[in-house]
Short mmCIF file of C-alpha atoms and ligand atoms in Angstrom, two decimals:
data_model
loop_
_atom_site.label_atom_id
_atom_site.label_comp_id
_atom_site.label_asym_id
_atom_site.label_seq_id
_atom_site.Cartn_x
_atom_site.Cartn_y
_atom_site.Cartn_z
CA MET A 250 -43.14 0.52 51.77
CA ASP A 251 -44.52 -1.37 49.19
CA SER A 252 -46.63 1.88 47.48
CA PRO A 253 -46.09 2.73 43.67
CA GLY A 254 -44.07 5.67 44.94
CA THR A 255 -41.82 3.36 47.24
CA LEU A 256 -41.01 0.87 44.25
CA LEU A 257 -40.62 3.46 41.49
CA LEU A 258 -37.79 5.53 43.95
CA ALA A 259 -36.12 2.03 44.41
CA ALA A 260 -36.26 1.20 40.92
CA LEU A 261 -34.48 4.55 40.63
CA ILE A 262 -32.03 4.48 42.63
CA ALA A 263 -31.05 0.67 41.25
CA LEU A 264 -30.89 2.19 38.54
CA LEU A 265 -28.54 5.40 39.15
CA ILE A 266 -26.69 3.05 41.09
CA LEU A 267 -26.03 0.52 38.30
CA TYR A 268 -25.77 3.24 36.37
CA SER A 269 -22.29 4.59 37.77
CA VAL A 270 -20.53 1.81 38.42
CA TRP A 271 -21.72 0.43 34.65
CA GLY A 272 -18.62 1.97 33.13
CA LYS A 273 -16.18 0.85 36.13
CA ILE A 274 -17.27 -2.57 35.82
CA PHE A 275 -16.78 -2.80 32.27
CA GLU A 276 -13.19 -0.32 32.74
CA ALA A 277 -11.88 -2.61 35.69
CA GLY A 278 -12.42 -6.34 34.19
CA ARG A 279 -11.24 -5.21 30.79
CA ARG A 280 -8.70 -2.74 31.49
CA LEU A 281 -9.53 -1.03 28.59
CA PRO A 282 -8.60 2.73 28.28
CA PRO A 283 -10.83 5.05 30.17
CA GLY A 284 -13.74 6.88 28.46
CA PRO A 285 -16.74 8.45 28.74
CA THR A 286 -19.47 6.15 31.39
CA PRO A 287 -21.77 4.15 29.23
CA LEU A 288 -25.54 3.56 30.00
CA PRO A 289 -26.17 -0.33 30.20
CA LEU A 290 -27.57 -1.28 26.32
CA LEU A 291 -26.86 1.64 25.08
CA GLY A 292 -23.69 2.87 26.08
CA ASN A 293 -22.42 5.84 24.37
CA LEU A 294 -24.88 6.56 21.99
CA LEU A 295 -26.46 10.07 24.35
CA GLN A 296 -22.98 11.93 23.87
CA ILE A 297 -23.30 11.81 20.35
CA ARG A 298 -24.39 15.48 19.56
CA ASN A 299 -25.97 16.79 16.32
CA GLY A 300 -26.11 13.55 14.44
CA GLU A 301 -21.67 14.03 14.42
CA THR A 302 -19.99 11.03 15.65
CA ALA A 303 -16.60 11.80 13.94
CA LYS A 304 -17.11 15.34 15.22
CA THR A 305 -17.97 13.76 18.63
CA LEU A 306 -15.58 11.32 18.67
CA MET A 307 -12.90 13.80 18.00
CA GLU A 308 -13.70 16.01 20.73
CA LEU A 309 -13.91 12.92 23.22
CA GLY A 310 -9.48 12.30 21.78
CA GLU A 311 -9.40 16.57 23.32
CA ARG A 312 -10.72 15.66 26.45
CA TYR A 313 -9.48 11.64 27.24
CA GLY A 314 -6.23 11.64 25.14
CA ALA A 315 -5.24 9.84 22.13
CA VAL A 316 -6.19 6.37 22.90
CA TYR A 317 -9.65 5.96 24.66
CA THR A 318 -12.85 3.77 25.14
CA PHE A 319 -16.24 4.46 24.05
CA HIS A 320 -18.97 2.26 23.60
CA PHE A 321 -21.16 1.72 20.27
CA GLY A 322 -24.38 -0.09 22.37
CA PRO A 323 -22.90 -1.90 24.84
CA SER A 324 -20.05 -2.93 22.82
CA PRO A 325 -16.41 -1.19 23.98
CA VAL A 326 -14.32 0.17 20.70
CA VAL A 327 -10.93 1.76 21.50
CA VAL A 328 -10.80 4.75 19.83
CA PHE A 329 -6.76 6.28 18.69
CA CYS A 330 -6.74 9.89 17.84
CA GLY A 331 -3.34 11.25 16.07
CA TYR A 332 -0.89 10.09 14.16
CA GLU A 333 0.77 8.88 16.65
CA ALA A 334 -1.38 6.64 18.32
CA VAL A 335 -2.92 5.44 14.93
CA LYS A 336 0.05 4.61 13.81
CA GLU A 337 1.30 2.71 16.61
CA ALA A 338 -2.12 1.33 16.53
CA LEU A 339 -2.23 -0.16 12.49
CA VAL A 340 1.67 -0.35 11.72
CA ASP A 341 2.96 -1.17 15.32
CA HIS A 342 0.86 -2.94 15.84
CA GLY A 343 -0.60 -4.41 12.54
CA ASP A 344 -1.33 -7.61 13.11
CA ASP A 345 -3.13 -7.20 16.25
CA PHE A 346 -5.60 -5.17 14.91
CA ILE A 347 -5.59 -6.24 11.09
CA GLY A 348 -9.61 -8.25 12.00
CA ARG A 349 -12.62 -6.18 10.81
CA GLY A 350 -14.52 -4.07 12.85
CA LYS A 351 -19.27 -4.80 13.07
CA GLN A 352 -20.44 -2.30 10.57
CA ALA A 353 -24.04 -2.78 11.34
CA THR A 354 -25.37 -0.87 8.40
CA VAL A 355 -24.25 -3.54 6.21
CA ASP A 356 -23.20 -6.93 7.10
CA ARG A 357 -26.27 -8.62 6.91
CA VAL A 358 -25.49 -8.16 3.51
CA PHE A 359 -21.72 -9.16 3.78
CA GLN A 360 -21.76 -11.71 6.45
CA GLY A 361 -18.40 -11.65 6.57
CA TYR A 362 -17.40 -12.55 3.05
CA GLY A 363 -15.98 -10.40 0.51
CA LEU A 364 -13.12 -8.58 0.42
CA MET A 365 -14.04 -5.78 2.96
CA ALA A 366 -15.84 -7.43 5.39
CA SER A 367 -13.58 -10.83 5.74
CA GLU A 368 -10.64 -11.84 7.87
CA GLY A 369 -8.20 -14.30 8.39
CA ASP A 370 -7.29 -17.00 5.29
CA ARG A 371 -10.68 -15.74 3.26
CA TRP A 372 -9.81 -11.75 3.31
CA ARG A 373 -5.23 -12.77 2.96
CA GLN A 374 -6.59 -15.15 -0.19
CA LEU A 375 -9.20 -12.23 -1.64
CA ARG A 376 -6.80 -9.42 -1.43
CA ARG A 377 -3.38 -11.25 -2.95
CA PHE A 378 -5.16 -12.07 -5.79
CA SER A 379 -7.68 -8.72 -6.19
CA LEU A 380 -4.04 -6.31 -5.37
CA ALA A 381 -2.13 -8.58 -8.38
CA THR A 382 -5.20 -8.08 -10.44
CA LEU A 383 -5.46 -4.50 -10.30
CA ARG A 384 -1.82 -4.35 -10.63
CA ASN A 385 -0.21 -6.05 -13.74
CA PHE A 386 -1.36 -7.06 -16.98
CA GLY A 387 -4.00 -9.50 -15.85
CA LEU A 388 -6.77 -6.56 -16.79
CA GLY A 389 -5.32 -7.34 -20.40
CA LYS A 390 -4.08 -5.03 -22.97
CA ARG A 391 -4.43 -1.23 -22.20
CA SER A 392 -3.61 0.13 -18.88
CA ILE A 393 -5.25 1.50 -15.84
CA GLU A 394 -3.92 5.22 -16.93
CA GLU A 395 -5.56 4.56 -20.68
CA ARG A 396 -8.75 3.74 -19.34
CA ILE A 397 -8.56 6.89 -17.02
CA LYS A 398 -7.96 8.71 -19.53
CA ASP A 399 -10.03 7.49 -21.96
CA GLU A 400 -13.05 8.65 -19.37
CA ALA A 401 -11.78 11.93 -18.79
CA ARG A 402 -11.93 12.62 -22.24
CA SER A 403 -15.47 11.44 -22.50
CA LEU A 404 -16.26 13.76 -19.47
CA VAL A 405 -14.87 16.63 -21.01
CA GLU A 406 -16.88 16.29 -24.09
CA GLU A 407 -20.15 15.81 -21.93
CA LEU A 408 -19.53 18.87 -20.35
CA ARG A 409 -18.87 20.94 -23.23
CA THR A 410 -22.65 19.85 -23.45
CA TYR A 411 -23.68 22.27 -20.84
CA GLU A 412 -22.87 25.39 -22.75
CA GLU A 413 -21.93 27.01 -19.42
CA ARG A 414 -25.56 26.80 -18.19
CA SER A 415 -25.29 25.95 -14.37
CA PHE A 416 -26.01 22.58 -13.42
CA ASP A 417 -25.43 20.17 -10.25
CA PRO A 418 -22.23 17.83 -11.33
CA ALA A 419 -22.65 15.49 -8.98
CA ILE A 420 -23.96 12.65 -10.91
CA LEU A 421 -22.01 13.18 -13.79
CA ILE A 422 -19.20 12.62 -11.60
CA SER A 423 -19.89 9.77 -10.11
CA LYS A 424 -20.80 8.26 -13.81
CA ALA A 425 -16.86 9.46 -14.78
CA VAL A 426 -15.42 7.77 -11.61
CA SER A 427 -17.89 4.59 -11.81
CA ASN A 428 -16.94 3.46 -15.14
CA VAL A 429 -13.00 3.65 -14.75
CA ILE A 430 -13.84 0.83 -12.44
CA SER A 431 -16.45 -0.40 -14.04
CA SER A 432 -13.80 -0.52 -17.45
CA VAL A 433 -11.13 -2.16 -14.83
CA VAL A 434 -13.96 -4.84 -13.57
CA PHE A 435 -16.52 -5.38 -16.45
CA GLY A 436 -14.26 -4.29 -19.58
CA LYS A 437 -16.54 -1.48 -20.58
CA ARG A 438 -17.90 1.76 -19.86
CA PHE A 439 -21.95 2.53 -19.76
CA ASP A 440 -22.76 5.45 -21.90
CA TYR A 441 -23.52 8.36 -19.48
CA HIS A 442 -27.17 7.94 -20.36
CA ASP A 443 -28.06 4.06 -20.31
CA LYS A 444 -30.74 3.57 -17.82
CA LYS A 445 -29.34 0.52 -16.00
CA PHE A 446 -25.97 2.50 -14.83
CA GLN A 447 -27.85 5.34 -13.52
CA ARG A 448 -30.16 3.25 -11.00
CA MET A 449 -26.71 1.65 -10.03
CA LEU A 450 -25.45 4.76 -9.35
CA ASP A 451 -28.06 6.33 -7.19
CA ILE A 452 -27.85 2.21 -5.20
CA PHE A 453 -24.21 3.80 -4.39
CA TYR A 454 -25.02 7.44 -3.74
CA GLU A 455 -28.43 6.43 -1.67
CA THR A 456 -26.63 3.72 0.53
CA PHE A 457 -23.61 5.91 1.40
CA GLU A 458 -25.82 8.68 2.44
CA LEU A 459 -28.25 6.67 4.78
CA MET A 460 -24.40 5.05 5.93
CA SER A 461 -23.76 8.11 7.17
CA SER A 462 -27.06 9.37 8.17
CA THR A 463 -28.94 9.38 11.45
CA TRP A 464 -31.13 6.62 10.95
CA GLY A 465 -27.66 4.88 10.02
CA GLN A 466 -25.26 6.25 12.98
CA VAL A 467 -27.85 5.07 15.21
CA GLN A 468 -27.99 1.69 14.00
CA GLU A 469 -24.31 1.29 14.22
CA MET A 470 -24.55 1.70 17.87
CA ILE A 471 -27.49 -0.18 19.05
CA PRO A 472 -28.27 -2.71 15.75
CA PHE A 473 -30.65 -4.98 18.20
CA ILE A 474 -33.07 -2.98 18.39
CA MET A 475 -32.10 -0.65 14.81
CA ASN A 476 -32.23 -4.44 13.52
CA HIS A 477 -36.10 -4.77 14.17
CA ILE A 478 -37.70 -1.11 14.02
CA PRO A 479 -38.53 0.33 10.48
CA GLY A 480 -36.73 3.71 8.84
CA PRO A 481 -34.44 4.14 5.58
CA HIS A 482 -31.75 2.41 7.27
CA GLN A 483 -33.88 -0.71 6.16
CA LYS A 484 -33.29 0.07 2.43
CA ILE A 485 -29.49 0.02 2.42
CA THR A 486 -30.21 -4.18 2.52
CA ALA A 487 -32.46 -3.76 -0.05
CA LEU A 488 -30.25 -1.38 -1.73
CA LEU A 489 -26.82 -3.48 -2.10
CA GLU A 490 -28.75 -6.97 -2.92
CA GLU A 491 -29.84 -4.94 -5.52
CA LEU A 492 -26.85 -4.10 -6.42
CA ASN A 493 -25.22 -7.70 -6.02
CA GLU A 494 -27.69 -9.11 -9.09
CA PHE A 495 -27.02 -6.36 -11.25
CA ILE A 496 -23.76 -7.52 -10.73
CA ALA A 497 -24.13 -11.22 -10.53
CA GLU A 498 -25.61 -10.41 -14.36
CA ARG A 499 -23.07 -9.03 -15.40
CA VAL A 500 -20.77 -11.92 -13.90
CA ARG A 501 -22.93 -14.39 -16.29
CA ILE A 502 -22.13 -12.49 -19.44
CA ASN A 503 -18.77 -12.60 -19.09
CA GLN A 504 -19.18 -16.95 -18.51
CA GLU A 505 -20.72 -16.95 -21.63
CA SER A 506 -17.59 -15.11 -23.55
CA LEU A 507 -14.55 -15.99 -21.56
CA ASP A 508 -11.45 -16.89 -23.45
CA PRO A 509 -8.78 -18.31 -20.12
CA ASN A 510 -6.21 -17.40 -22.62
CA SER A 511 -7.27 -14.13 -23.23
CA PRO A 512 -8.84 -12.35 -19.49
CA ARG A 513 -10.12 -8.93 -20.37
CA ASP A 514 -11.23 -7.59 -16.79
CA TYR A 515 -11.00 -8.75 -13.18
CA ILE A 516 -13.78 -11.01 -13.56
CA ASP A 517 -12.83 -13.21 -16.35
CA CYS A 518 -9.00 -13.34 -14.11
CA PHE A 519 -11.70 -14.24 -10.68
CA LEU A 520 -13.66 -16.64 -13.13
CA LYS A 521 -10.22 -17.92 -14.08
CA LYS A 522 -8.81 -18.52 -10.70
CA MET A 523 -12.41 -20.21 -9.39
CA GLU A 524 -11.70 -22.76 -12.41
CA GLU A 525 -7.75 -23.50 -11.36
CA GLU A 526 -8.95 -24.26 -7.53
CA LYS A 527 -12.71 -25.84 -8.26
CA ASN A 528 -10.80 -29.18 -6.43
CA ASN A 529 -9.30 -27.29 -3.56
CA PRO A 530 -11.61 -27.18 -0.70
CA ASP A 531 -9.70 -24.11 1.37
CA SER A 532 -10.21 -21.98 -1.53
CA GLU A 533 -11.90 -18.73 -1.39
CA PHE A 534 -12.83 -18.24 -5.05
CA HIS A 535 -16.27 -18.88 -5.05
CA MET A 536 -19.38 -17.25 -6.28
CA LYS A 537 -20.10 -15.48 -2.63
CA ASN A 538 -17.20 -14.23 -2.47
CA PHE A 539 -16.75 -12.88 -6.10
CA VAL A 540 -19.85 -11.00 -5.71
CA LEU A 541 -19.64 -9.51 -3.01
CA THR A 542 -16.01 -8.30 -3.84
CA LEU A 543 -17.14 -6.46 -6.52
CA ASN A 544 -19.98 -5.12 -4.55
CA ASN A 545 -16.76 -3.76 -2.80
CA LEU A 546 -14.78 -2.52 -5.65
CA PHE A 547 -17.47 -0.78 -6.88
CA PHE A 548 -18.60 0.45 -3.83
CA ALA A 549 -15.65 1.09 -2.58
CA GLY A 550 -13.86 2.56 -5.61
CA GLY A 551 -16.65 4.72 -6.94
CA GLU A 552 -18.32 6.80 -4.08
CA THR A 553 -14.69 7.88 -2.88
CA VAL A 554 -12.83 9.10 -5.43
CA ALA A 555 -16.43 10.57 -7.03
CA THR A 556 -17.40 12.29 -3.62
CA THR A 557 -13.50 13.85 -3.02
CA LEU A 558 -13.36 15.04 -6.75
CA LYS A 559 -16.95 16.96 -5.75
CA HIS A 560 -15.53 18.53 -2.46
CA GLY A 561 -12.62 19.54 -4.94
CA PHE A 562 -14.87 21.06 -6.93
CA LEU A 563 -16.24 23.25 -4.57
CA LEU A 564 -13.33 23.58 -3.26
CA LEU A 565 -11.41 25.67 -6.37
CA ILE A 566 -14.59 26.96 -6.69
CA LYS A 567 -14.32 29.26 -3.07
CA TYR A 568 -10.79 29.76 -3.43
CA PRO A 569 -10.31 31.16 -7.16
CA ASP A 570 -6.70 32.07 -6.51
CA ILE A 571 -5.88 28.75 -5.95
CA GLN A 572 -7.74 27.09 -9.22
CA ALA A 573 -5.75 29.68 -10.80
CA LYS A 574 -2.17 28.87 -9.74
CA VAL A 575 -3.21 25.46 -10.94
CA PHE A 576 -4.38 26.99 -14.77
CA GLU A 577 -0.74 28.02 -14.20
CA GLU A 578 0.93 25.19 -13.62
CA ILE A 579 -1.19 23.02 -16.62
CA ASP A 580 -0.86 25.79 -18.76
CA LYS A 581 2.75 25.63 -18.31
CA VAL A 582 3.69 21.48 -18.05
CA ILE A 583 0.49 20.35 -20.13
CA GLY A 584 -0.51 22.48 -22.30
CA ARG A 585 -3.21 22.35 -24.55
CA ASP A 586 -1.08 19.98 -27.42
CA HIS A 587 -1.75 16.37 -25.00
CA SER A 588 -4.02 15.35 -22.44
CA PRO A 589 -2.67 15.17 -18.92
CA ASN A 590 -0.60 11.71 -18.39
CA ILE A 591 0.18 10.31 -15.25
CA GLU A 592 4.11 11.41 -15.68
CA ASP A 593 3.42 14.89 -15.50
CA ARG A 594 2.62 14.96 -12.23
CA SER A 595 5.92 14.78 -11.20
CA LYS A 596 6.76 18.52 -12.38
CA MET A 597 3.46 19.59 -10.99
CA PRO A 598 3.89 20.12 -7.46
CA TYR A 599 1.29 23.28 -6.72
CA THR A 600 -0.59 20.77 -8.76
CA ASP A 601 -0.56 17.34 -6.25
CA ALA A 602 -0.34 19.39 -2.90
CA VAL A 603 -4.07 20.99 -3.90
CA ILE A 604 -5.08 17.45 -4.64
CA HIS A 605 -3.96 16.33 -1.53
CA GLU A 606 -4.97 18.96 1.07
CA ILE A 607 -8.56 18.23 -1.52
CA GLN A 608 -8.05 14.73 0.37
CA ARG A 609 -6.93 16.20 3.74
CA PHE A 610 -9.61 19.00 4.16
CA SER A 611 -12.51 16.37 2.91
CA ASN A 612 -11.36 13.66 5.05
CA VAL A 613 -13.70 10.86 3.52
CA ILE A 614 -13.89 8.32 5.43
CA PRO A 615 -13.33 10.59 9.24
CA MET A 616 -13.58 7.39 10.55
CA ASN A 617 -11.89 5.08 9.05
CA ALA A 618 -13.43 1.12 8.70
CA PRO A 619 -13.50 -0.45 11.65
CA HIS A 620 -11.26 -2.71 12.48
CA SER A 621 -10.79 -5.31 14.91
CA ALA A 622 -8.06 -6.94 17.67
CA THR A 623 -7.42 -10.23 16.76
CA LYS A 624 -6.10 -11.20 19.95
CA ASP A 625 -5.23 -9.86 23.36
CA THR A 626 -3.49 -6.83 22.96
CA GLU A 627 -1.37 -4.34 25.58
CA PHE A 628 -1.00 -1.00 23.83
CA ARG A 629 0.47 1.87 26.00
CA GLY A 630 -0.27 -0.19 29.57
CA PHE A 631 -4.06 -1.23 27.89
CA THR A 632 -5.12 -4.55 27.35
CA ILE A 633 -7.15 -5.09 24.45
CA PRO A 634 -9.38 -8.21 24.86
CA LYS A 635 -9.61 -10.38 21.20
CA GLY A 636 -12.50 -9.60 19.21
CA THR A 637 -12.73 -5.69 20.71
CA GLY A 638 -13.54 -3.06 17.69
CA VAL A 639 -10.93 -0.25 17.26
CA CYS A 640 -11.56 2.70 15.80
CA ALA A 641 -8.58 4.74 14.22
CA LEU A 642 -9.98 8.05 13.87
CA LEU A 643 -8.11 9.32 10.10
CA CYS A 644 -10.34 13.04 10.86
CA SER A 645 -7.87 13.13 13.68
CA VAL A 646 -4.63 12.25 11.61
CA LEU A 647 -5.59 14.26 8.95
CA GLY A 648 -6.00 17.36 11.72
CA ASP A 649 -3.46 16.49 13.91
CA PRO A 650 -2.24 20.59 14.53
CA LYS A 651 1.74 18.54 15.41
CA TYR A 652 1.52 18.45 11.35
CA PHE A 653 -0.71 20.91 10.04
CA ASP A 654 -0.05 24.43 11.23
CA THR A 655 -3.79 25.42 10.07
CA PRO A 656 -5.58 21.56 9.97
CA ASN A 657 -8.90 23.37 10.06
CA LYS A 658 -8.64 25.64 6.72
CA PHE A 659 -8.05 24.84 3.48
CA ASN A 660 -4.16 25.21 2.78
CA PRO A 661 -1.94 23.56 -0.17
CA ASN A 662 0.86 24.80 1.69
CA HIS A 663 0.73 22.05 3.97
CA PHE A 664 2.11 20.20 0.86
CA LEU A 665 4.57 22.86 -0.18
CA ALA A 666 8.13 23.18 0.89
CA ALA A 667 9.78 26.95 0.79
CA ASP A 668 11.75 26.20 -2.81
CA GLY A 669 7.71 25.17 -4.19
CA SER A 670 8.63 21.65 -4.09
CA PHE A 671 6.02 19.24 -2.64
CA LYS A 672 6.64 17.86 0.30
CA ARG A 673 5.00 15.14 2.01
CA ASN A 674 3.08 15.02 5.23
CA GLU A 675 3.43 11.47 6.90
CA ALA A 676 0.37 12.18 8.50
CA PHE A 677 -1.52 12.79 5.53
CA LEU A 678 -3.53 9.35 5.94
CA PRO A 679 -6.93 9.50 3.55
CA PHE A 680 -6.37 5.97 2.65
CA SER A 681 -5.56 4.66 6.43
CA THR A 682 -2.54 2.73 6.56
CA GLY A 683 -0.93 -0.88 7.65
CA LYS A 684 -1.72 -3.65 6.14
CA ARG A 685 -5.25 -3.52 5.20
CA ILE A 686 -4.81 0.51 3.91
CA CYS A 687 -7.07 1.10 1.04
CA LEU A 688 -6.28 -1.27 -1.87
CA GLY A 689 -7.09 1.33 -4.55
CA GLU A 690 -4.51 4.01 -3.42
CA GLY A 691 -3.19 3.62 -6.42
CA LEU A 692 -5.84 3.66 -8.95
CA ALA A 693 -7.51 6.61 -7.47
CA ARG A 694 -4.34 8.86 -7.05
CA MET A 695 -4.13 8.45 -10.47
CA GLU A 696 -8.18 9.18 -11.46
CA LEU A 697 -8.07 12.33 -8.94
CA PHE A 698 -4.84 13.71 -10.52
CA LEU A 699 -6.00 12.97 -14.28
CA PHE A 700 -9.72 14.00 -13.80
CA LEU A 701 -8.55 16.58 -12.13
CA THR A 702 -6.12 18.00 -15.10
CA SER A 703 -7.93 16.90 -17.59
CA VAL A 704 -11.20 19.09 -16.64
CA LEU A 705 -9.56 22.34 -15.86
CA GLN A 706 -7.14 22.12 -18.45
CA ASN A 707 -10.31 22.41 -20.37
CA PHE A 708 -13.18 24.74 -18.16
CA ALA A 709 -13.07 27.13 -15.23
CA LEU A 710 -14.45 26.43 -12.53
CA THR A 711 -17.47 29.46 -11.23
CA SER A 712 -21.00 29.36 -9.69
CA GLN A 713 -23.64 32.02 -9.22
CA THR A 714 -23.57 31.06 -5.54
CA ARG A 715 -21.21 33.02 -2.69
CA PHE A 716 -20.19 29.96 -0.69
CA THR A 717 -19.16 30.55 3.07
CA GLU A 718 -16.47 28.22 4.60
CA ALA A 719 -19.35 26.07 6.67
CA ASP A 720 -20.76 25.72 3.44
CA VAL A 721 -17.33 23.73 2.22
CA ALA A 722 -16.10 22.02 5.44
CA PRO A 723 -16.51 18.49 5.77
CA ARG A 724 -19.77 18.02 7.53
CA MET A 725 -18.33 15.01 10.17
CA THR A 726 -21.24 13.17 10.75
CA GLY A 727 -20.97 9.27 10.00
CA PHE A 728 -19.43 6.88 7.87
CA ALA A 729 -18.40 9.18 4.27
CA ASN A 730 -18.31 13.13 4.46
CA VAL A 731 -21.30 14.09 1.59
CA PRO A 732 -20.04 17.49 0.72
CA ILE A 733 -23.04 20.15 0.09
CA PRO A 734 -25.68 19.56 -3.10
CA TYR A 735 -24.37 22.48 -5.10
CA GLN A 736 -24.55 24.62 -8.66
CA MET A 737 -22.01 24.96 -10.59
CA THR A 738 -20.69 26.50 -14.24
CA PHE A 739 -17.91 25.17 -16.24
CA VAL A 740 -16.79 27.70 -18.62
CA ALA A 741 -14.77 27.12 -21.18
CA ARG A 742 -10.85 28.14 -20.89
C1 HEM B 112 -10.20 8.91 -2.41
C2 HEM B 112 -10.48 7.82 -2.35
C3 HEM B 112 -10.28 6.78 -1.78
C4 HEM B 112 -10.47 6.72 0.03
C5 HEM B 112 -10.24 8.28 0.18
C6 HEM B 112 -10.38 5.66 0.53
C7 HEM B 112 -10.36 4.98 1.46
C8 HEM B 112 -10.09 3.75 2.06
C9 HEM B 112 -10.08 3.67 3.48
C10 HEM B 112 -10.25 4.75 4.38
C11 HEM B 112 -10.37 1.77 3.64
C12 HEM B 112 -10.17 1.70 5.00
C13 HEM B 112 -8.63 0.58 5.52
C14 HEM B 112 -8.73 -0.03 6.29
O1 HEM B 112 -9.49 -0.55 7.17
O2 HEM B 112 -8.08 0.51 7.44
C15 HEM B 112 -10.18 1.61 2.03
C16 HEM B 112 -10.77 0.19 2.24
C17 HEM B 112 -10.45 -0.31 0.75
N1 HEM B 112 -10.97 0.79 -0.04
FE1 HEM B 112 -10.53 2.43 -0.61
N2 HEM B 112 -10.26 4.24 -0.59
C18 HEM B 112 -10.52 4.86 -1.83
C19 HEM B 112 -10.52 4.51 -2.89
C20 HEM B 112 -10.63 3.35 -3.51
C21 HEM B 112 -10.86 2.92 -4.57
C22 HEM B 112 -10.46 3.58 -6.24
C23 HEM B 112 -10.43 1.60 -4.86
C24 HEM B 112 -10.69 0.05 -5.73
C25 HEM B 112 -10.14 -0.83 -6.47
C26 HEM B 112 -10.56 1.16 -2.89
C27 HEM B 112 -11.24 0.04 -2.57
C28 HEM B 112 -10.70 -0.57 -1.30
C29 HEM B 112 -11.00 -2.15 -0.74
C30 HEM B 112 -11.51 -2.74 -1.63
C31 HEM B 112 -10.92 -1.63 0.26
C32 HEM B 112 -10.67 -2.89 1.40
C33 HEM B 112 -9.52 -3.34 1.64
C34 HEM B 112 -9.56 -4.52 2.65
O3 HEM B 112 -10.45 -4.95 3.84
O4 HEM B 112 -8.52 -5.06 2.83
N3 HEM B 112 -10.70 2.10 -2.34
N4 HEM B 112 -10.58 2.74 1.48
#
């Protein structure tokens, strides 16, 4: 009876029994929505095919319905699919799911501090302050629109220096976009050839890529193992800390020349607030939140917009007829005498529809940032316990067939009425929705319009490569949908 073969068989049977009841124990005990049966410790890790977490979660939605449970390792995460479920979760149950979920790739750096990772009163204080500062004059005399327009002019000038040579525009786009957030946060733009600036952008790009890589995705699933084994994912912490040092240095520079009566940028406003609140024991305006919030603004405000523009250029090269219609509208409404203004947008329904469609189709943050339940919550007959992770699957909203006729095709008609006017679509949620909606939505939309129209006013976008539909489709892997690298030419118009 006790031969090694028998023992092995007994262990195998025990494992099989454990496996078969594991999921049921979880679900019965917590009355969570049903989902694929998890393995002990690994959860549903093995269900993720080809390193495509976002795509797998979409497909599981078709099988299990709009609300199901997926185990990231041993931790259950409730996934909401499609516009209706996501709206019900983030808007109707807004306060219940306002918590920030775990994000193992970056949690070791943020530890619950800074705007993006925080919750409760810390989040409220940082959010209110940041919104007000980004919205109003807090930033000094120059409006955000002027800062973007200046940068768009610099980008166009830089593009001319390429004299219609073919090149990969990714780095230059990242530089232009990051300069906008630099101008808002640091009160300064960087020269495109500045070495430190270049290093900072390398950090953004590499971190974005690593978070979305297979290594990053596995780390999100089983951090208790991956945090302790070597691999490229370990670099994320070092990269973000290098960025924090760069930011802290800029804070010191501002501190030396601060005039509290005339704040020049976000940093000056935060320094002023820190001073005002220095005797308040409940104040969240201290150095740790300061540096980590700046890190959030840079990271969230840089690569997201840059990645959208990179997708946008690629799509416009792939669909030259759509590009031609944008030229037509630019020539009619803006002409050649002035650079684009934000007020031109309302007179340019076709261009506006194309920009919306670029954002919808490329769905840059497909799984949203993670949320969590702040209390035990009843949802469609299930009970989601306090602290459970929540994933409002934005790619399933942007591709919801009830709201978009041809969800898998790049089709600006999704945002155009029969008479050619712009048509809103409530399922257009690339910035998420509810109280934690992207803080930079207004800034991002302004940047997308002004950068895109400024470039297309001056150049036609072409490439020697003939891109296929697969080349331009989002990759649907991890945290971010980064487009393929590509070479292109900006031909003077
Ligand atoms: C196309 C560009 C952008 C996209 C697609 C995007 C998307 C998102 C998404 C999906 C979230 C998570 C919302 C949630 O938790 O429900 C988010 C949060 C955030 N975004 Fe953006 N974003 C973009 C641009 C920007 C810009 C330009 C800024 C700069 C100010 C910014 C700052 C933030 C911040 C600070 C948060 C955290 C908000 C919080 O936790 O309360 N984003 N963004």
